[in-house]
Every structure is written in structure tokens, then in C-alpha cells.
PDB file of C-alpha atoms in Angstrom:
ATOM      1  CA  LYS A   1       0.000   0.000   0.000  1.00  0.00           C
ATOM      2  CA  GLY A   2       2.858   2.380   0.777  1.00  0.00           C
ATOM      3  CA  ALA A   3       4.450   1.973  -2.652  1.00  0.00           C
ATOM      4  CA  ALA A   4       1.143   2.580  -4.412  1.00  0.00           C
ATOM      5  CA  LEU A   5       0.521   5.705  -2.354  1.00  0.00           C
ATOM      6  CA  ALA A   6       4.038   7.007  -3.003  1.00  0.00           C
ATOM      7  CA  THR A   7       3.644   6.382  -6.739  1.00  0.00           C
ATOM      8  CA  SER A   8       0.291   8.179  -6.806  1.00  0.00           C
ATOM      9  CA  VAL A   9       1.681  11.178  -4.928  1.00  0.00           C
ATOM     10  CA  ALA A  10       4.767  11.350  -7.175  1.00  0.00           C
ATOM     11  CA  GLU A  11       2.674  11.160 -10.357  1.00  0.00           C
ATOM     12  CA  THR A  12       0.248  13.804  -9.081  1.00  0.00           C
ATOM     13  CA  LEU A  13       3.078  16.174  -8.192  1.00  0.00           C
ATOM     14  CA  SER A  14       4.708  15.561 -11.572  1.00  0.00           C
ATOM     15  CA  MET A  15       1.446  16.299 -13.361  1.00  0.00           C
ATOM     16  CA  ALA A  16       0.959  19.496 -11.348  1.00  0.00           C
ATOM     17  CA  GLY A  17       4.491  20.626 -12.174  1.00  0.00           C
ATOM     18  CA  LEU A  18       4.078  19.901 -15.866  1.00  0.00           C
ATOM     19  CA  LEU A  19       0.744  21.719 -15.989  1.00  0.00           C
ATOM     20  CA  TYR A  20       2.308  24.711 -14.243  1.00  0.00           C
ATOM     21  CA  LEU A  21       5.148  24.781 -16.786  1.00  0.00           C
ATOM     22  CA  ALA A  22       2.748  24.405 -19.695  1.00  0.00           C
ATOM     23  CA  PHE A  23       0.518  27.229 -18.490  1.00  0.00           C
ATOM     24  CA  SER A  24       3.394  29.553 -17.641  1.00  0.00           C
ATOM     25  CA  ARG A  25       5.431  29.008 -20.816  1.00  0.00           C
ATOM     26  CA  LEU A  26       2.521  29.018 -23.244  1.00  0.00           C
ATOM     27  CA  ASN A  27       0.768  31.909 -21.472  1.00  0.00           C
ATOM     28  CA  LEU A  28      -2.395  29.878 -21.176  1.00  0.00           C
ATOM     29  CA  GLU A  29      -5.208  30.783 -18.870  1.00  0.00           C
ATOM     30  CA  PRO A  30      -6.414  27.830 -16.825  1.00  0.00           C
ATOM     31  CA  SER A  31      -9.983  27.417 -17.965  1.00  0.00           C
ATOM     32  CA  LEU A  32     -12.041  24.531 -19.211  1.00  0.00           C
ATOM     33  CA  GLY A  33     -13.011  26.410 -22.351  1.00  0.00           C
ATOM     34  CA  VAL A  34     -11.775  25.570 -25.811  1.00  0.00           C
ATOM     35  CA  GLY A  35      -9.893  28.895 -26.274  1.00  0.00           C
ATOM     36  CA  ASN A  36      -6.125  28.871 -25.918  1.00  0.00           C
ATOM     37  CA  ILE A  37      -5.900  25.462 -24.293  1.00  0.00           C
ATOM     38  CA  GLY A  38      -7.755  23.820 -27.146  1.00  0.00           C
ATOM     39  CA  LYS A  39      -5.494  25.438 -29.752  1.00  0.00           C
ATOM     40  CA  ALA A  40      -2.312  24.541 -27.869  1.00  0.00           C
ATOM     41  CA  ALA A  41      -3.458  20.971 -27.276  1.00  0.00           C
ATOM     42  CA  LYS A  42      -4.350  20.573 -30.934  1.00  0.00           C
ATOM     43  CA  SER A  43      -0.948  21.846 -32.072  1.00  0.00           C
ATOM     44  CA  MET A  44       0.890  19.540 -29.650  1.00  0.00           C
ATOM     45  CA  ALA A  45      -1.283  16.495 -30.364  1.00  0.00           C
ATOM     46  CA  GLY A  46       0.169  15.966 -33.824  1.00  0.00           C
ATOM     47  CA  ASP A  47       3.699  15.775 -32.430  1.00  0.00           C
ATOM     48  CA  THR A  48       2.883  13.377 -29.643  1.00  0.00           C
ATOM     49  CA  LEU A  49       0.301  11.142 -31.276  1.00  0.00           C
ATOM     50  CA  ILE A  50       2.840   8.947 -33.064  1.00  0.00           C
ATOM     51  CA  LEU A  51       4.944   8.541 -29.911  1.00  0.00           C
ATOM     52  CA  SER A  52       1.853   7.718 -27.871  1.00  0.00           C
ATOM     53  CA  LEU A  53       0.749   5.102 -30.391  1.00  0.00           C
ATOM     54  CA  ARG A  54       4.246   3.587 -30.455  1.00  0.00           C
ATOM     55  CA  SER A  55       4.300   3.380 -26.665  1.00  0.00           C
ATOM     56  CA  ALA A  56       0.848   1.818 -26.588  1.00  0.00           C
ATOM     57  CA  VAL A  57       1.830  -0.808 -29.159  1.00  0.00           C
ATOM     58  CA  VAL A  58       5.034  -1.695 -27.267  1.00  0.00           C
ATOM     59  CA  TRP A  59       3.085  -1.929 -24.004  1.00  0.00           C
ATOM     60  CA  LEU A  60       0.405  -4.097 -25.629  1.00  0.00           C
ATOM     61  CA  THR A  61       3.034  -6.373 -27.173  1.00  0.00           C
ATOM     62  CA  PHE A  62       4.801  -6.896 -23.854  1.00  0.00           C
ATOM     63  CA  THR A  63       1.504  -7.477 -22.068  1.00  0.00           C
ATOM     64  CA  LEU A  64       0.452 -10.075 -24.617  1.00  0.00           C
ATOM     65  CA  ALA A  65       3.861 -11.767 -24.577  1.00  0.00           C
ATOM     66  CA  SER A  66       3.848 -11.865 -20.771  1.00  0.00           C
ATOM     67  CA  ALA A  67       0.359 -13.382 -20.728  1.00  0.00           C
ATOM     68  CA  ILE A  68       1.363 -16.066 -23.225  1.00  0.00           C
ATOM     69  CA  THR A  69       4.607 -16.784 -21.376  1.00  0.00           C
ATOM     70  CA  ALA A  70       2.812 -17.071 -18.039  1.00  0.00           C
ATOM     71  CA  ARG A  71       0.910 -20.068 -19.441  1.00  0.00           C
ATOM     72  CA  SER A  72       4.114 -21.805 -20.544  1.00  0.00           C
ATOM     73  CA  THR A  73       6.795 -23.719 -18.710  1.00  0.00           C
ATOM     74  CA  THR A  74       9.202 -22.265 -16.174  1.00  0.00           C
ATOM     75  CA  GLU A  75      12.057 -22.495 -18.674  1.00  0.00           C
ATOM     76  CA  THR A  76      10.090 -20.547 -21.258  1.00  0.00           C
ATOM     77  CA  SER A  77       9.230 -17.857 -18.709  1.00  0.00           C
ATOM     78  CA  ALA A  78      12.875 -17.583 -17.664  1.00  0.00           C
ATOM     79  CA  ALA A  79      14.025 -17.329 -21.286  1.00  0.00           C
ATOM     80  CA  TYR A  80      11.412 -14.657 -21.932  1.00  0.00           C
ATOM     81  CA  GLN A  81      12.630 -12.649 -18.945  1.00  0.00           C
ATOM     82  CA  VAL A  82      16.240 -12.857 -20.161  1.00  0.00           C
ATOM     83  CA  CYS A  83      15.229 -11.693 -23.635  1.00  0.00           C
ATOM     84  CA  GLN A  84      13.101  -8.900 -22.227  1.00  0.00           C
ATOM     85  CA  GLN A  85      15.953  -7.651 -20.033  1.00  0.00           C
ATOM     86  CA  LEU A  86      18.392  -7.738 -22.945  1.00  0.00           C
ATOM     87  CA  TRP A  87      15.917  -5.855 -25.119  1.00  0.00           C
ATOM     88  CA  LEU A  88      15.325  -3.305 -22.369  1.00  0.00           C
ATOM     89  CA  SER A  89      19.035  -2.706 -21.832  1.00  0.00           C
ATOM     90  CA  THR A  90      19.652  -2.150 -25.540  1.00  0.00           C
ATOM     91  CA  ALA A  91      16.605   0.120 -25.724  1.00  0.00           C
ATOM     92  CA  LEU A  92      17.989   2.221 -22.880  1.00  0.00           C
ATOM     93  CA  VAL A  93      21.350   2.527 -24.642  1.00  0.00           C
ATOM     94  CA  ASN A  94      19.564   3.659 -27.796  1.00  0.00           C
ATOM     95  CA  ASP A  95      17.395   6.101 -25.832  1.00  0.00           C
ATOM     96  CA  ALA A  96      20.481   7.645 -24.272  1.00  0.00           C
ATOM     97  CA  LEU A  97      21.935   8.173 -27.741  1.00  0.00           C
ATOM     98  CA  ALA A  98      18.632   9.605 -28.986  1.00  0.00           C
ATOM     99  CA  ILE A  99      18.449  12.092 -26.111  1.00  0.00           C
ATOM    100  CA  ALA A 100      21.994  13.269 -26.763  1.00  0.00           C
ATOM    101  CA  ALA A 101      21.268  13.500 -30.488  1.00  0.00           C
ATOM    102  CA  GLN A 102      18.169  15.603 -29.927  1.00  0.00           C
ATOM    103  CA  ALA A 103      20.096  18.008 -27.712  1.00  0.00           C
ATOM    104  CA  ILE A 104      22.941  18.348 -30.218  1.00  0.00           C
ATOM    105  CA  VAL A 105      20.644  18.895 -33.199  1.00  0.00           C
ATOM    106  CA  ALA A 106      18.353  21.281 -31.301  1.00  0.00           C
ATOM    107  CA  GLN A 107      21.321  23.376 -30.160  1.00  0.00           C
ATOM    108  CA  ALA A 108      22.674  23.595 -33.708  1.00  0.00           C
ATOM    109  CA  ILE A 109      19.305  24.517 -35.206  1.00  0.00           C
ATOM    110  CA  SER A 110      18.475  27.069 -32.505  1.00  0.00           C
ATOM    111  CA  SER A 111      21.793  28.818 -33.068  1.00  0.00           C
ATOM    112  CA  GLY A 112      21.149  28.983 -36.826  1.00  0.00           C
ATOM    113  CA  ARG A 113      23.850  26.484 -37.803  1.00  0.00           C
ATOM    114  CA  HIS A 114      21.739  24.337 -40.117  1.00  0.00           C
ATOM    115  CA  GLN A 115      24.696  22.765 -41.915  1.00  0.00           C
ATOM    116  CA  ALA A 116      26.157  21.681 -38.565  1.00  0.00           C
ATOM    117  CA  ALA A 117      22.773  20.191 -37.677  1.00  0.00           C
ATOM    118  CA  ARG A 118      22.744  18.194 -40.935  1.00  0.00           C
ATOM    119  CA  LYS A 119      26.265  16.918 -40.244  1.00  0.00           C
ATOM    120  CA  ALA A 120      25.266  15.962 -36.704  1.00  0.00           C
ATOM    121  CA  ILE A 121      22.181  14.128 -37.977  1.00  0.00           C
ATOM    122  CA  THR A 122      24.275  12.173 -40.482  1.00  0.00           C
ATOM    123  CA  LYS A 123      26.942  11.313 -37.911  1.00  0.00           C
ATOM    124  CA  LEU A 124      24.419  10.353 -35.221  1.00  0.00           C
ATOM    125  CA  THR A 125      22.399   8.223 -37.627  1.00  0.00           C
ATOM    126  CA  THR A 126      25.593   6.411 -38.605  1.00  0.00           C
ATOM    127  CA  TRP A 127      26.481   5.894 -34.942  1.00  0.00           C
ATOM    128  CA  SER A 128      22.963   4.624 -34.181  1.00  0.00           C
ATOM    129  CA  LEU A 129      23.073   2.152 -37.029  1.00  0.00           C
ATOM    130  CA  GLY A 130      26.556   1.016 -36.020  1.00  0.00           C
ATOM    131  CA  ILE A 131      25.609   0.543 -32.377  1.00  0.00           C
ATOM    132  CA  GLY A 132      22.447  -1.334 -33.333  1.00  0.00           C
ATOM    133  CA  LEU A 133      24.333  -3.656 -35.662  1.00  0.00           C
ATOM    134  CA  ALA A 134      27.117  -4.176 -33.111  1.00  0.00           C
ATOM    135  CA  LEU A 135      24.664  -5.044 -30.330  1.00  0.00           C
ATOM    136  CA  SER A 136      22.785  -7.389 -32.661  1.00  0.00           C
ATOM    137  CA  ALA A 137      26.005  -9.106 -33.703  1.00  0.00           C
ATOM    138  CA  LEU A 138      27.117  -9.352 -30.076  1.00  0.00           C
ATOM    139  CA  MET A 139      23.878 -11.019 -29.071  1.00  0.00           C
ATOM    140  CA  MET A 140      23.778 -13.350 -32.059  1.00  0.00           C
ATOM    141  CA  THR A 141      27.373 -14.522 -31.679  1.00  0.00           C
ATOM    142  CA  ASN A 142      26.951 -15.081 -27.936  1.00  0.00           C
ATOM    143  CA  ILE A 143      23.530 -16.688 -28.038  1.00  0.00           C
ATOM    144  CA  GLU A 144      24.852 -19.816 -26.312  1.00  0.00           C
ATOM    145  CA  THR A 145      26.769 -18.004 -23.562  1.00  0.00           C
ATOM    146  CA  LEU A 146      24.373 -15.155 -22.734  1.00  0.00           C
ATOM    147  CA  PRO A 147      22.001 -17.326 -20.646  1.00  0.00           C
ATOM    148  CA  ASP A 148      24.943 -18.304 -18.419  1.00  0.00           C
ATOM    149  CA  LEU A 149      25.224 -14.674 -17.360  1.00  0.00           C
ATOM    150  CA  PHE A 150      21.727 -14.859 -15.886  1.00  0.00           C
ATOM    151  CA  SER A 151      21.604 -18.350 -14.410  1.00  0.00           C
ATOM    152  CA  ALA A 152      23.900 -21.139 -13.248  1.00  0.00           C
ATOM    153  CA  ASP A 153      21.351 -23.801 -14.271  1.00  0.00           C
ATOM    154  CA  ASP A 154      22.341 -26.293 -16.947  1.00  0.00           C
ATOM    155  CA  ASP A 155      19.016 -25.838 -18.761  1.00  0.00           C
TER     156      ASP A 155
END
């Protein structure tokens, strides 16, 4: 019960902080009318809709995979957990690169250096592809030894 309460309080405070920032930076008046809030929400919805759909699809996929795995054997569930953790760790590495890339490109564009932004995009895309291929190759070439990192069992 304590963890659920702490999570609820943290999420509520985060929401309040984000709403405060949104209202103060966009000069919106807090009202339930369509006015400024409706226009701002409509302009932001296009940017976030694709990300929201992607997140929903990933969440649905993991939920479905977990439900199917829960009905399988213990070995299958363990293998699924190993794969999920490996996927999550590579996703976090890629997210870290994406965050850095966004900051670099945004800084270049905001300072009017569009050519530098294009160069950064090219370099970062190359790095992303290289890291993705390297991680894939690492996992594929160590497919027999990776489970030993997670368990001492012979199975």
C-alpha cells in the first residue's frame, strides 16, 4: 500500500508541475473552455500522437507476450525474462543516444547552424546504425553463452 501511495503522490506532483510549466510558458489561462488550451493541445497532439501510439503498441506487445509466457513452462518464462531484459538494456542505450542526439541537433538549429545540424544528424544516424548492428552481432554470436550470465542452471 505504501508503494502505491508514493507512486500516486509522485505522479500527481509531476502532473501538477508539468501543468504549471505548460501554463506559464505558453501563457495559457487555466480554464475549461476551448480557447487557448484547445489550440495549444491541438498543435501539440500531432507531435505526440505517433509517440503515444508507439508506446501503446510496445506496451500491448509486452503485455500479450507476458500473458502467453505465463501459461508456458518455467524455462520458457525464464528465457522470456532474459530476452526482455536484454531488449530493455539495448533500448535504454539507444534512448540515451537519442536524447543526446536531440540536444545536439536542437542546439545547432536554434543557433542557426543548419549545416552543422545536418552533419550531426548524419553522424548520429551512422552511430545509431553502427551501435544497433554491433549489439545485434554481439547477441547473435553469444547466443549460447548469454544465458549463463543470468543463471547457473544447466538448462
